[in-house]
Coordinates of C-alpha atoms in Angstrom, one line a residue:
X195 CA -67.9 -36.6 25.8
X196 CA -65.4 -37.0 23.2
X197 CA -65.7 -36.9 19.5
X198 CA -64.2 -39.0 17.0
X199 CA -60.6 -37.3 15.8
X200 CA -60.7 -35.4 12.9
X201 CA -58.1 -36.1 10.1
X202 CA -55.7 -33.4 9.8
X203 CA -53.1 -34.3 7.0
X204 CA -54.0 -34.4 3.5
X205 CA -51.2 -35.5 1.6
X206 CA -50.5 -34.7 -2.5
X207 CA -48.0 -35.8 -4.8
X208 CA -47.9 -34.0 -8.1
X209 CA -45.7 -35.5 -10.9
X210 CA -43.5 -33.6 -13.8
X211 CA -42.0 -35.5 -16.4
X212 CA -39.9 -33.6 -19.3
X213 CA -40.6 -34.2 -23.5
X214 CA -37.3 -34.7 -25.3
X215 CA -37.0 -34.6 -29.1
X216 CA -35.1 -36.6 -31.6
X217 CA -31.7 -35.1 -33.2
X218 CA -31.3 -33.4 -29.6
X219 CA -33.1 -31.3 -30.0
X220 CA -35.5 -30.4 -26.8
X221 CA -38.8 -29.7 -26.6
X222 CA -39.2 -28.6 -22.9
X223 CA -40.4 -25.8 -22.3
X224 CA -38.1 -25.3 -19.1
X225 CA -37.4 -26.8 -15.8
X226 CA -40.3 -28.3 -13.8
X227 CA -42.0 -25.9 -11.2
X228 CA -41.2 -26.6 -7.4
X229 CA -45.0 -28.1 -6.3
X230 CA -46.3 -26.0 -3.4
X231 CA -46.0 -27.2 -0.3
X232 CA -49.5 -29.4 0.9
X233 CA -50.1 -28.3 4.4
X234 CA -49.3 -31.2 7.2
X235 CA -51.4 -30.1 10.2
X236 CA -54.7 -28.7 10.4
X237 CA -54.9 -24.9 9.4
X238 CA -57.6 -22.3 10.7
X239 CA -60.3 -21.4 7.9
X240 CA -62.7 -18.6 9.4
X241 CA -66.5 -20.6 10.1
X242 CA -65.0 -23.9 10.1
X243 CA -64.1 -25.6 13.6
X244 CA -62.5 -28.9 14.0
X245 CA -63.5 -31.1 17.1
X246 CA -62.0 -29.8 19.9
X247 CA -61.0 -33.5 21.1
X248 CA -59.2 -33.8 17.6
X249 CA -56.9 -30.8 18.4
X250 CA -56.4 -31.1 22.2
X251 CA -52.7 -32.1 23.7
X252 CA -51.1 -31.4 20.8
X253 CA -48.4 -29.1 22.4
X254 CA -45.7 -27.1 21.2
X255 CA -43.5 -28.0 24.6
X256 CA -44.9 -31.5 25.6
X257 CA -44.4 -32.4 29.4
X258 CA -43.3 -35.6 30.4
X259 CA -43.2 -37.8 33.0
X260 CA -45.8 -38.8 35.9
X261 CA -48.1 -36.0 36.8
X262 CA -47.5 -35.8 40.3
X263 CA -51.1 -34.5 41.2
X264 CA -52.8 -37.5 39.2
X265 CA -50.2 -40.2 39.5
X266 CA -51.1 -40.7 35.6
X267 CA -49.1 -39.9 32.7
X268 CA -49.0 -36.5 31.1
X269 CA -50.6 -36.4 28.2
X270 CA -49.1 -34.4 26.0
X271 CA -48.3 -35.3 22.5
X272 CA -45.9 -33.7 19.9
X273 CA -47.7 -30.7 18.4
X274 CA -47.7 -26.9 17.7
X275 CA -48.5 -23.1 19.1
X276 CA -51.1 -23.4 16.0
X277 CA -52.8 -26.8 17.7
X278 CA -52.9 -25.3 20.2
X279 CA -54.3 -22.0 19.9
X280 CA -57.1 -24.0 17.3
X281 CA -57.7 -26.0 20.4
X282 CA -58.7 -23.3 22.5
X283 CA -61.1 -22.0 19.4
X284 CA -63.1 -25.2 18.8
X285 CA -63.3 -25.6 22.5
X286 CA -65.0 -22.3 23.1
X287 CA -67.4 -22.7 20.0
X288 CA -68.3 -25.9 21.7
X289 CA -68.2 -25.1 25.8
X290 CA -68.2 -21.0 26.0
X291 CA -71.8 -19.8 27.2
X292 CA -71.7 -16.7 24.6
X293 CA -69.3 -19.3 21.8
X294 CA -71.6 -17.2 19.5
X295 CA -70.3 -13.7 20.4
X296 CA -66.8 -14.4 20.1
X297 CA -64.8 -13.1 16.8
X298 CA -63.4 -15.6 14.9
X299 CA -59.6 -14.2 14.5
X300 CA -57.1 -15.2 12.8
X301 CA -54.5 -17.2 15.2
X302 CA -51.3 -16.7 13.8
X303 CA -51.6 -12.7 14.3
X304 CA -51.2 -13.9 18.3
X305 CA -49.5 -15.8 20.8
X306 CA -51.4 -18.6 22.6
X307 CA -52.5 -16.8 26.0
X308 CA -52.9 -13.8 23.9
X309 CA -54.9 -15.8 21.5
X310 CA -57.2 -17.1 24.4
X311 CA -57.7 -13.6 25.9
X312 CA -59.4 -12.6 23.4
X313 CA -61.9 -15.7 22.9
X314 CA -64.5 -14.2 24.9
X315 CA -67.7 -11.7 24.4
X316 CA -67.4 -7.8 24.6
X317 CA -70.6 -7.5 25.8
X318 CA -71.7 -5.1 28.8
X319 CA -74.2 -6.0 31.4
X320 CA -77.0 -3.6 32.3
X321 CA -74.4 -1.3 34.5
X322 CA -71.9 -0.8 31.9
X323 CA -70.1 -3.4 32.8
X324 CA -68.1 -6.2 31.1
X325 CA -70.2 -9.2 30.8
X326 CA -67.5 -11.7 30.9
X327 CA -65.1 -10.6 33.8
X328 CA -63.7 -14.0 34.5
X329 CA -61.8 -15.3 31.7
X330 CA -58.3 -16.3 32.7
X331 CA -55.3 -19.1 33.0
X332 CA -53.0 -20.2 35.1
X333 CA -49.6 -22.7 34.9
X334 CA -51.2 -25.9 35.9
X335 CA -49.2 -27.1 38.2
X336 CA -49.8 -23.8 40.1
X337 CA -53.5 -24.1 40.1
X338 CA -53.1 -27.8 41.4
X339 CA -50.8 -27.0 44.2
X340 CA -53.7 -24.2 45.5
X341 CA -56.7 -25.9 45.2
X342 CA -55.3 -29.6 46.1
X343 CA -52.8 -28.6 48.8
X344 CA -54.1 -25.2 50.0
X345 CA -50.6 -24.4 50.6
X346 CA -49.0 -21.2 48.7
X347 CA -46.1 -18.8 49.3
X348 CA -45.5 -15.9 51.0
X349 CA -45.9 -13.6 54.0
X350 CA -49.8 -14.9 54.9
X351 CA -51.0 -11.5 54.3
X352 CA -54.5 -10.8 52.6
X353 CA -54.3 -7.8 51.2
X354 CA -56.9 -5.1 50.6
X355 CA -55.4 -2.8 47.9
X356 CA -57.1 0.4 48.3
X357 CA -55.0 2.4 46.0
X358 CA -52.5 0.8 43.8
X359 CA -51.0 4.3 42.5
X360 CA -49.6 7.3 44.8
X361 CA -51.0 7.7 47.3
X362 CA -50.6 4.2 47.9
X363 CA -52.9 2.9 50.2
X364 CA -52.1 -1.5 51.2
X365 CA -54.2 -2.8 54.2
X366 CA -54.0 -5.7 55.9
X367 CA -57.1 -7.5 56.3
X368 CA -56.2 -10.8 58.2
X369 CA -53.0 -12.6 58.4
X370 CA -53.4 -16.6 58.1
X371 CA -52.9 -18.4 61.5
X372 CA -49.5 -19.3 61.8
X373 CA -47.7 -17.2 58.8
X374 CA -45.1 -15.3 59.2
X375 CA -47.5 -11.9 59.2
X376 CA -49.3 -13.8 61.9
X377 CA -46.4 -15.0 64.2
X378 CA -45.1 -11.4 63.4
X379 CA -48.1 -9.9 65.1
X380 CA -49.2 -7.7 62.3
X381 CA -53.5 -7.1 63.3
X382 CA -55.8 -6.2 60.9
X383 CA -56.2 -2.6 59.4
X384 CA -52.1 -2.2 59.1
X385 CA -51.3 0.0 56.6
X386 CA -48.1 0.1 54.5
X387 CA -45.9 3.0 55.3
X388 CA -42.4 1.6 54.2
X389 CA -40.9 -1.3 52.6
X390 CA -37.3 -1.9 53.3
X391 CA -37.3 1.8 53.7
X392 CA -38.7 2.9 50.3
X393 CA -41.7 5.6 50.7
X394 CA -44.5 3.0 49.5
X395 CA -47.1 5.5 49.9
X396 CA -45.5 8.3 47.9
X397 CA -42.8 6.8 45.5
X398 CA -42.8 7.4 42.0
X399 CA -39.7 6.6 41.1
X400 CA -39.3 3.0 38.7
X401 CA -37.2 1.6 40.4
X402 CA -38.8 2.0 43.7
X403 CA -41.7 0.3 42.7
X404 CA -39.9 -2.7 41.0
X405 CA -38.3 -2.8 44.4
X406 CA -41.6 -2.6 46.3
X407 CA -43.2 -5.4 43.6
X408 CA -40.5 -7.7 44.5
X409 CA -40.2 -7.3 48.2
X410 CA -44.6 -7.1 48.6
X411 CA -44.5 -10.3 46.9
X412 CA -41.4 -12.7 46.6
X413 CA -41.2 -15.3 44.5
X414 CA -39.0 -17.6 47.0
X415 CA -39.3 -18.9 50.1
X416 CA -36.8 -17.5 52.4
X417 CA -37.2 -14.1 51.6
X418 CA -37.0 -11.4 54.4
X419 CA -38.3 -7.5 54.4
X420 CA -38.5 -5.2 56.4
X421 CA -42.3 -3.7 56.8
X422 CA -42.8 -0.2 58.9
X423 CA -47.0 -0.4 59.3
X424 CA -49.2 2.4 60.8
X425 CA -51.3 1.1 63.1
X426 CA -55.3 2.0 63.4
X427 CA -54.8 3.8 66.5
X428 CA -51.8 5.9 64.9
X429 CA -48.7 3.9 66.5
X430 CA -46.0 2.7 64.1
X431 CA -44.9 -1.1 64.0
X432 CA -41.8 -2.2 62.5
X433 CA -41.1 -5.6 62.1
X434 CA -39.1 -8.2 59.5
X435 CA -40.7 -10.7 57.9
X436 CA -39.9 -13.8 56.3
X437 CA -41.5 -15.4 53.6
X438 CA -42.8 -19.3 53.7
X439 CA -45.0 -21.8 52.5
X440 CA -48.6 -20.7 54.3
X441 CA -51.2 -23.1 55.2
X442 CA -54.6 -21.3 53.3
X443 CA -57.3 -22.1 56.5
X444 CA -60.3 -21.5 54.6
X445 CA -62.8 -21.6 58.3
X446 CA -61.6 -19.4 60.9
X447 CA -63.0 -17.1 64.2
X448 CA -65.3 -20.2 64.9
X449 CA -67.6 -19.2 68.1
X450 CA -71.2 -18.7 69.6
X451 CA -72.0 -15.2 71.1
X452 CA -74.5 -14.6 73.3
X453 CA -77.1 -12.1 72.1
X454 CA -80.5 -10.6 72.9
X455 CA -81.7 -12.5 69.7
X456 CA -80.4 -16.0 71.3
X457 CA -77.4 -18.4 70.6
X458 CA -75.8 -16.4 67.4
X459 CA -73.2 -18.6 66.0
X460 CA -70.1 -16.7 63.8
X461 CA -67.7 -18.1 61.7
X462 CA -65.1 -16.2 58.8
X463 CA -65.3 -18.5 55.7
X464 CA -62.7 -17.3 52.8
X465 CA -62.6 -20.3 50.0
X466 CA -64.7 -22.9 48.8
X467 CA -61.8 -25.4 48.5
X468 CA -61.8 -28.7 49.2
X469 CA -60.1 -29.0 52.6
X470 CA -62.6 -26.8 53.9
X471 CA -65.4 -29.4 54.2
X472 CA -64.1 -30.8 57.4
X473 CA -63.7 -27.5 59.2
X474 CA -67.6 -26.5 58.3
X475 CA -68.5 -30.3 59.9
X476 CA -66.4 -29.4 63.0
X477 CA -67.7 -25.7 63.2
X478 CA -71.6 -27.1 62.5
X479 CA -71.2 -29.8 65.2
X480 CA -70.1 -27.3 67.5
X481 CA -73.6 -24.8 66.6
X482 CA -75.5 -27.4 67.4
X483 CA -73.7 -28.3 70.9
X484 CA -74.4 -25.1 71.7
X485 CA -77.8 -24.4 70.5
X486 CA -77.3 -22.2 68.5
X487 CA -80.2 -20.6 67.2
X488 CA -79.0 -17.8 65.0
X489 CA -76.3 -17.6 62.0
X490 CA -73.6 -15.2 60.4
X491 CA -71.4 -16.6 57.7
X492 CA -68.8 -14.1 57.3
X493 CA -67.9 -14.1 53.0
X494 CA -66.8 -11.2 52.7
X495 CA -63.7 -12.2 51.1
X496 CA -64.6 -15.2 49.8
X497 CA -65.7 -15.5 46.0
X498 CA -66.3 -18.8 45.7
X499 CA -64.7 -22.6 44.8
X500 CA -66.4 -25.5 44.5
X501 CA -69.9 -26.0 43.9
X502 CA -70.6 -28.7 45.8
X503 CA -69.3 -27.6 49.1
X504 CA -71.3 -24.5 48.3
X505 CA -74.4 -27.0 48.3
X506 CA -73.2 -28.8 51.3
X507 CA -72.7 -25.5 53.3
X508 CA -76.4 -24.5 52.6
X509 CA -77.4 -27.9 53.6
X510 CA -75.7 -27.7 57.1
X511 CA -77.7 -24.2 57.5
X512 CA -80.9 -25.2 56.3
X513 CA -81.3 -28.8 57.2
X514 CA -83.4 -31.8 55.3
X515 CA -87.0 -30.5 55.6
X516 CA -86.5 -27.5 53.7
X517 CA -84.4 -28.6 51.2
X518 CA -86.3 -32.2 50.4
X519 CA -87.2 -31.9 47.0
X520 CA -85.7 -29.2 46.2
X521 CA -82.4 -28.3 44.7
X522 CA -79.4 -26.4 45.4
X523 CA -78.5 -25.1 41.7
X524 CA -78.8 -26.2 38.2
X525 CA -76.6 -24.9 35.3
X526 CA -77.4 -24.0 32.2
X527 CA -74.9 -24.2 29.3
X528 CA -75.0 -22.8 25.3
X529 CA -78.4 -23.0 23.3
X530 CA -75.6 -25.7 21.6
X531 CA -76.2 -27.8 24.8
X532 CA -80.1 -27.4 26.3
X533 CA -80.0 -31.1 27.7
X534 CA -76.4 -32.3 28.0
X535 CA -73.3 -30.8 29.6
X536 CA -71.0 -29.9 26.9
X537 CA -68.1 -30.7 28.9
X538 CA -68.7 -33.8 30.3
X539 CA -71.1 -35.6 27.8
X540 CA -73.8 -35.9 30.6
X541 CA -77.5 -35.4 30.6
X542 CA -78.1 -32.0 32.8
X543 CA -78.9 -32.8 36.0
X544 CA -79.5 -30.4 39.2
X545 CA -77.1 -30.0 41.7
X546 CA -78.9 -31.3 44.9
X547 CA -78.4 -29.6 48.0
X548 CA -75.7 -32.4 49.5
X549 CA -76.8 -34.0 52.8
X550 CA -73.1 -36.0 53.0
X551 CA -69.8 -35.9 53.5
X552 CA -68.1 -36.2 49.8
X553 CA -64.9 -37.9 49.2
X554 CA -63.3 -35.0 46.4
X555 CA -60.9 -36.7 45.6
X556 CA -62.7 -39.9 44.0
X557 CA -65.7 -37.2 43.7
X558 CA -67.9 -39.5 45.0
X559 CA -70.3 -38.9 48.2
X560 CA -70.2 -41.0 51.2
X561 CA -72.5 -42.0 53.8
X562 CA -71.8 -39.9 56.8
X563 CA -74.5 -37.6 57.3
X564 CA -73.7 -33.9 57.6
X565 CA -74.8 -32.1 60.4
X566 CA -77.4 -28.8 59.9
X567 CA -79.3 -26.4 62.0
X568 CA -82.5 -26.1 60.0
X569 CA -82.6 -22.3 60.2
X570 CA -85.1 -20.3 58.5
X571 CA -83.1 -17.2 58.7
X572 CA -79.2 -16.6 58.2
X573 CA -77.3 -13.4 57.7
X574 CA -74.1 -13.0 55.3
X575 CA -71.3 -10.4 55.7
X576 CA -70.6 -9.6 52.2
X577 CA -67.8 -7.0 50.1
X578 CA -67.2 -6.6 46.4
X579 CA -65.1 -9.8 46.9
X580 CA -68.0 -12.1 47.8
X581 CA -68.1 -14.0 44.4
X582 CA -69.4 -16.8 42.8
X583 CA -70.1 -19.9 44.5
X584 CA -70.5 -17.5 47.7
X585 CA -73.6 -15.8 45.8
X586 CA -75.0 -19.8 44.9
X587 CA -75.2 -19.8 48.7
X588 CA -77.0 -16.7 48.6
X589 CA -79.1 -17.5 45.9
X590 CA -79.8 -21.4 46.9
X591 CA -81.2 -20.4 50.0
X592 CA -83.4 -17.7 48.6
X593 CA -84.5 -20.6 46.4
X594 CA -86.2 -22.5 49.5
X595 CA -87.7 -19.7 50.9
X596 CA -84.6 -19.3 53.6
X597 CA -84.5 -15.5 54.9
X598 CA -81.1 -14.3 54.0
X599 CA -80.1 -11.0 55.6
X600 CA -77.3 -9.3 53.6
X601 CA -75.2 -7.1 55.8
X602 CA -71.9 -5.2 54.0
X603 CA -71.8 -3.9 50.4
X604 CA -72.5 -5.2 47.0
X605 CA -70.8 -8.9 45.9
X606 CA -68.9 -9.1 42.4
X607 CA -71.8 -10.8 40.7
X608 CA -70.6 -13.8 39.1
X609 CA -73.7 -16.0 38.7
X610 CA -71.2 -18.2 35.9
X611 CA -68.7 -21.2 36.4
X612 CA -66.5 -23.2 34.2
X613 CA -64.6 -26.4 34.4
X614 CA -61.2 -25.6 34.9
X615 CA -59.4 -27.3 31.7
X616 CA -55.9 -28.5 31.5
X617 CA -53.8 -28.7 27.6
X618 CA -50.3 -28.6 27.6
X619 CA -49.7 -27.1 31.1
X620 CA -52.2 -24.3 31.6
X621 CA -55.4 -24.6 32.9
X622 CA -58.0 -22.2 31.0
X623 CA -61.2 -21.4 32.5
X624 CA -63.5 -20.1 30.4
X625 CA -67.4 -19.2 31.3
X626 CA -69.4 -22.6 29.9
X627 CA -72.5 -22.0 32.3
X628 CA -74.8 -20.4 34.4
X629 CA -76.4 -20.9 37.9
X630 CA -79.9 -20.9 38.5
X631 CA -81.9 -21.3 42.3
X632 CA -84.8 -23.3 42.6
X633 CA -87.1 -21.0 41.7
X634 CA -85.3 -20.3 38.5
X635 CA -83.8 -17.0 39.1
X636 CA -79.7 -16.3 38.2
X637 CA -79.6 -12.8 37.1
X638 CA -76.6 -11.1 39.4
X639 CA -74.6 -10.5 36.9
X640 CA -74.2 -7.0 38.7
X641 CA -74.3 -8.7 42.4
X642 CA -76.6 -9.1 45.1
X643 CA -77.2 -5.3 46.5
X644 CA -78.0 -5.3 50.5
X645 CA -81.5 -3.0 50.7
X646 CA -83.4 -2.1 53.2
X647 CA -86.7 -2.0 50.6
X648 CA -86.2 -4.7 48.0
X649 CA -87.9 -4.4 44.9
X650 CA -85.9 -6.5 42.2
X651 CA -84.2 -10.3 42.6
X652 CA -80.6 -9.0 43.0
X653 CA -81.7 -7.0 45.9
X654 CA -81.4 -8.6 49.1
X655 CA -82.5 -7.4 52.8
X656 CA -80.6 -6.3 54.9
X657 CA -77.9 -3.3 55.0
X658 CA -75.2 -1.1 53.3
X659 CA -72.3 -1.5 56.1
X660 CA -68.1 -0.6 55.3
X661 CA -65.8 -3.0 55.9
X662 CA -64.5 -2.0 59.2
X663 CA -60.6 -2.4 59.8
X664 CA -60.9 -1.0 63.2
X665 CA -61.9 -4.4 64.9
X666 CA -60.3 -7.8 64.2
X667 CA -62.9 -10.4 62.5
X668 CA -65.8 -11.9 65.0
X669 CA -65.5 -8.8 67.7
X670 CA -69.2 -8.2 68.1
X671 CA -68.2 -4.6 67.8
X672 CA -66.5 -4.9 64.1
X673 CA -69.1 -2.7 62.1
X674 CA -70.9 -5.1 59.9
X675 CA -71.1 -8.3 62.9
X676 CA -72.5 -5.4 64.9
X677 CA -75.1 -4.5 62.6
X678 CA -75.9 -8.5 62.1
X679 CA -76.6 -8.6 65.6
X680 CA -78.4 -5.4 65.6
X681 CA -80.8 -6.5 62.7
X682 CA -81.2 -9.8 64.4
X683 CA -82.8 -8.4 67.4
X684 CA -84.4 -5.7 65.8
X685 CA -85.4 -6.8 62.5
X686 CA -84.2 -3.4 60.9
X687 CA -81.0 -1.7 60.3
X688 CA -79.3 0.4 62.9
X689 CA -79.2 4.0 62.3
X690 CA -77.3 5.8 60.4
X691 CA -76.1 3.3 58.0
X692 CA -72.6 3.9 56.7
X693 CA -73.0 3.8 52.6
X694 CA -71.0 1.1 51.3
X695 CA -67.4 1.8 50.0
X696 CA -66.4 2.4 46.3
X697 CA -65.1 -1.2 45.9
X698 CA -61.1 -1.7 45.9
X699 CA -61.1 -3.6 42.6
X700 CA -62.7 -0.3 40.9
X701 CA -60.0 1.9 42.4
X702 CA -57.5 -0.8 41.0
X703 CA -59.3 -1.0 37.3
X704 CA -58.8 2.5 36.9
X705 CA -55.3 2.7 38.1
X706 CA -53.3 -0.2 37.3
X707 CA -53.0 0.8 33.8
X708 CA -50.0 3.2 35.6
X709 CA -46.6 1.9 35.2
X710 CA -45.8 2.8 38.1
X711 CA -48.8 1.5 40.3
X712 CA -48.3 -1.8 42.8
X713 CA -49.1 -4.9 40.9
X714 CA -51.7 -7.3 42.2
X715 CA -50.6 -10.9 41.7
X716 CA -53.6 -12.5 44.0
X717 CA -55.8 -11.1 40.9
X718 CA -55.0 -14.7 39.8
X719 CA -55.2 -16.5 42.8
X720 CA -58.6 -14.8 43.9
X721 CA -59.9 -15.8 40.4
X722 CA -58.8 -19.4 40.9
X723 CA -60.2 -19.9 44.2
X724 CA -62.4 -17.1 44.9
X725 CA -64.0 -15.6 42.0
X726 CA -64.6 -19.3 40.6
X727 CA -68.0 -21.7 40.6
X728 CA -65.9 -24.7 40.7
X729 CA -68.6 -27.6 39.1
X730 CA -67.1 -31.0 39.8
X731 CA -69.3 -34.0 38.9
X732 CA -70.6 -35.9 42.1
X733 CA -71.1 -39.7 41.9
X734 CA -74.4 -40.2 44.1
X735 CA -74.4 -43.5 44.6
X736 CA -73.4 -44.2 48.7
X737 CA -70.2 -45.8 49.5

C-alpha cells in the first residue's frame, strides 16, 4: 500500500540590507554574512523515518528505457546515493520482521549496499547462530533473468565446496542435462585435481587462485578450461570444457521403482522456480499412471523459491481430503503489521494449499486441476542446503497430519521470506515475515533435524544419512534413497547409521575469510533461488 509523499524541500530566503549615514559616512557594521545553505532533499535525523514510498526511485544512476522483463517503463527518477540509502531505512522500519532491532546509523559514513548490509538484527538463535542469515542483493536484471528465464551461465556444474582453502576439496554433485559438464561426461562425485594445470588442491600462490577464480567461474560465454577430475573409483578424467548459457531444469531423475514397500515413486527437485510447475504436473501424472503408492522427493539441494509452488507441490502429494480446510502456510509480519501485509497493503490471508495450475506470470490461478496422490506418508532427502520454501513443504505437511520421513542431515532453517524489492537496479531482499503450518508451529530457525526418537517440533523422523557421491542421483543404492527405501519397508532406520556430515557451508564460513581460499559466487544465486520463500500474491478467483 502506498503512502502519501512526504515533502522533502524546505526552502528559506533570508534578506540583508545595509544602513548608510549622511555626510558619507557609514554606519555598517561590515559586509552581510553568506546565509547558510537550506538543505534541498530530505536529510537523515536519527528516530525519524520518512515514508518509504516518498523516498523510493529516487536514484543516483537512473535507468532508462523499457524494462525488458515488464514491458513497462523504468521507473527511476533523478535522485541521490543519500535517497537512496534513506529508502532502504524507512523501508526496513516499515517491512523488516526485527525493524526494531536494527541500529539506526548514520548513512553518509557508508556506501549504499554497505549501508543495506548492515540494516538487519545481530541477534543469535538458540545455537549460536546468526538470526538473520539471509539478507542480501542482487543487480536486478540478474535476478530477473534467473528466476524468469531459468537460464544462467557457465559450465552446468553444481558444486559442493567442501573446502574452500588448501586442501581444496570441489565436488561435483550433478551436472544440468545438456551443459557442457554434462555433454562432457563429468558423473557425480568428480573432484577437482587441476585447472588448466594449476595445483587446485594445494596452491597457495595469489595468482594461482585469481587464475583458478576465473577459470572455476567465467564471466563469458565462450570460455574454455581445461579440468583434470579424480574419479570415485580413483581413475583420472581430463577433459575441456566450454562455458554456455545452461538451461536450470529444476525436476529431474523422474521414475517409479519397484520395492517390497510397493510402487515407490522418486524424483530430484532443486528450485522452487516458476518453470518448474509443469515438470511436477508431468512427473505427478506419471505416479499416478503407475500406481504409485509410495514417495521420495529428493531436496537435498534445493532451498526453496516460490511459495506457492511449494503449496501446490504438497497438494499434488497430499491430495483434497487432507488438505480441505486446512492451509498450507500463513505469514506473519512485524508487531507494526498484525492484520495487513506491510508490503502489499492487504489484509493477511493464509496461503491455501493450491489445488490448480497458476498462471505466474499474471499471478493468477487457473482452472485446471492439479493432479495428487493423497499419500499419508512421504519421505524427503534433505542436506544443509534444503532451505526455505523446501522446509514449508516439510512443515505444511506436518501441519495436516501427513507422516513425513526425513532421511539425510539437518536443513538450513529458514522458516522467513521476503518480497524481493526492486529501487534503482538492485533487488534487496530483506526478511519481512515468517511461516507458520496449520497447526501454528514455525520455529526452525536452526532446521529440521532427522531423529530416530523425536522429542521437540524441529525434530523430524526418520535418519542421519551422508550425502553419498558414490552413486549418481535416483540409484536405489545411493546412500540416503537406500535408506528411504529401507525405512519404507521397515519402518526404522537401517543399521549403522552414518552421522550426518559437518555441513559444507560451515567449512566455507570458517575459511573464506582466507585470501587465498576459492570464492563461491552461487552464494548469491543459491540465496536467490534456493535459500528464498518467494511470497507472490495469488489472485483466486478461476479464469
Amino acid at each position: 500500500m502506498r503512502l502519501s509523499k512526504l515533502a522533502a524541500v524546505i526552502v528559506a530566503t533570508i534578506s540583508f540590507s545595509g544602513l548608510t549615514a549622511c555626510g558619507g559616512g557609514s554606519n555598517s557594521s561590515g559586509p552581510a554574512p553568506t546565509p547558510t545553505p537550506t538543505p534541498t532533499g530530505p536529510s537523515w535525523q536519527p528516530g525519524v523515518f520518512a515514508s518509504a514510498s516518498s523516498l523510493e526511485a529516487k536514484c543516483e544512476s537512473p535507468r532508462t528505457g523499457i524494462d525488458p522483463f515488464t514491458g513497462q517503463q523504468y521507473p527511476d527518477g533523478a535522485g541521490s546515493s543519500l535517497e537512496e540509502k534513506l529508502w532502504l531505512r524507512s523501508w526496513t522500519n516499515e517491512t523488516y520482521l526485527w525493524y526494531d532491532e536494527v541500529d539506526d546509523n548514520n548513512p553518509a559514513n557508508y556506501s549504499v549496499l554497505g549501508y543495506f548490509d548492515q540494516l538487519k538484527t545481530t541477534a543469535t538463535t538458540p545455537s549460536g547462530t546468526p538470526k538473520d542469515n539471509f539478507h542480501f542483493y542482487q543487480p536486478t536484471d540478474e535476478y530477473n533473468e534467473l528466476t524468469q528465464s531459468g537460464v544462467a551461465s557457465g559450465y552446468g556444474f553444481d558444486w559442493e565446496f567442501v573446502r574452500n582453502t588448501s586442501p581444496r576439496e570441489l565436488v561435483v554433485r550433478f551436472a544440468e542435462p545438456g551443459s557442457p559438464a554434462d555433454l562432457a561426461g563429468i558423473p557425480r562425485g568428480a573432484s577437482v585435481k587441476l585447472v588448466n594445470g594449476i595445483d587446485f588442491v594445494n596452491t597457495n600462490s595469489s595468482t594461482d587462485i585469481d587464475a583458478l577464480n576465473d577459470a572455476l567461474f567465467p564471466a563469458d560465454n565462450g570460455t574454455t578450461t581445461s579440468f583434470v577430475f579424480e574419479l570415485v573409483n580413483g581413475d583420472e578424467l581430463a577433459v575441456d570444457v566450454t562455458s554456455a548459457d545452461v538451461q536450470v531444469s529444476p525436476v529431474q531423475h523422474v521414475q517409479v521403482l519397484d520395492t517390497p514397500a510397493g510402487r515407490t515413486g522418486y524424483f530430484q527437485f532443486n528450485t522452487f522456480i516458476r518453470t518448474a510447475q509443469y515438470d511436477l504436473i508431468d512427473a505427478f501424472d506419471g505416479f499416478i499412471d503407475e500406481n504409485v503408492t509410495e514417495l521420495v522427493i529428493d531436496l537435498r539441494y534445493n532451498g526453496g523459491g516460490l511459495l506457492a509452488l511449494a503449496s501446490q507441490l504438497s497438494y499434488m502429494v497430499a491430495g483434497p481430503a487432507q488438505t480441505n480446510n486446512a492451509y498450507f502456510e500463513t505469514l506473519q509480519f512485524n508487531d507494526k503489521s498484525p492484520n495487513r501485509d506491510p508490503v502489499t497493503g492487504n489484509v493477511i490471508q493464509p496461503t491455501p494449499f493450491y489445488s490448480n495450475e497458476i498462471d505466474y506470470n499474471a499471478g493468477r490461478l487457473l482452472s485446471a486441476v492439479l493432479p495428487s496422490l493423497s499419500l499419508t506418508r512421504v519421505f524427503v532427502l534433505t542436506t544443509g542446503s534444503s532451505c526455505s520454501a523446501s522446509e514449508s513443504v516439510i512443515n505444511a505437511l506436518r501441519g495436516i497430519d501427513v507422516e513425513v520421513v526425513q532421511i539425510g542431515s539437518t536443513t538450513c532453517g529458514k522458516p522467513y521470506g521476503f518480497y524481493p524489492t526492486d529501487n534503482c537496479g538492485t533487488t534487496y531482499f530483506s526478511i519481512q515475515f515468517q511461516g507458520i503450518n496449520y497447526k501454528g508451529f514455525g520455529d526452525y530457525a536452526d532446521g529440521f533435524i532427522p531423529t530416530e526418537t523425536p522429542n521437540y517440533g524441529y525434530e523430524v523422523p526418520g535418519c542421519a544419512v551422508d550425502d553419498d557421491f558414490s552413486h549418481p542421483l535416483g540409484d536405489p543404492a545411493e546412500g540416503m534413497l537406500s535408506t528411504a527405501l529401507a525405512y519404507a519397508e521397515t519402518g526404522s532406520c537401517p543399521q549403522p547409521v552414518n552421522p550426518a556430515p559437518v555441513s559444507p557451508d560451515a567449512v566455507n564460513a570458517q575459511s573464506s575469510e582466507s585470501s587465498l581460499a576459492i570464492e563461491n559466487p552461487f552464494t548469491l544465486k543459491e540465496r536467490l533461488i534456493l535459500q528464498n520463500k518467494i511470497n507472490e500474491p495469488i489472485v483466486t478467483e478461476q479464469e
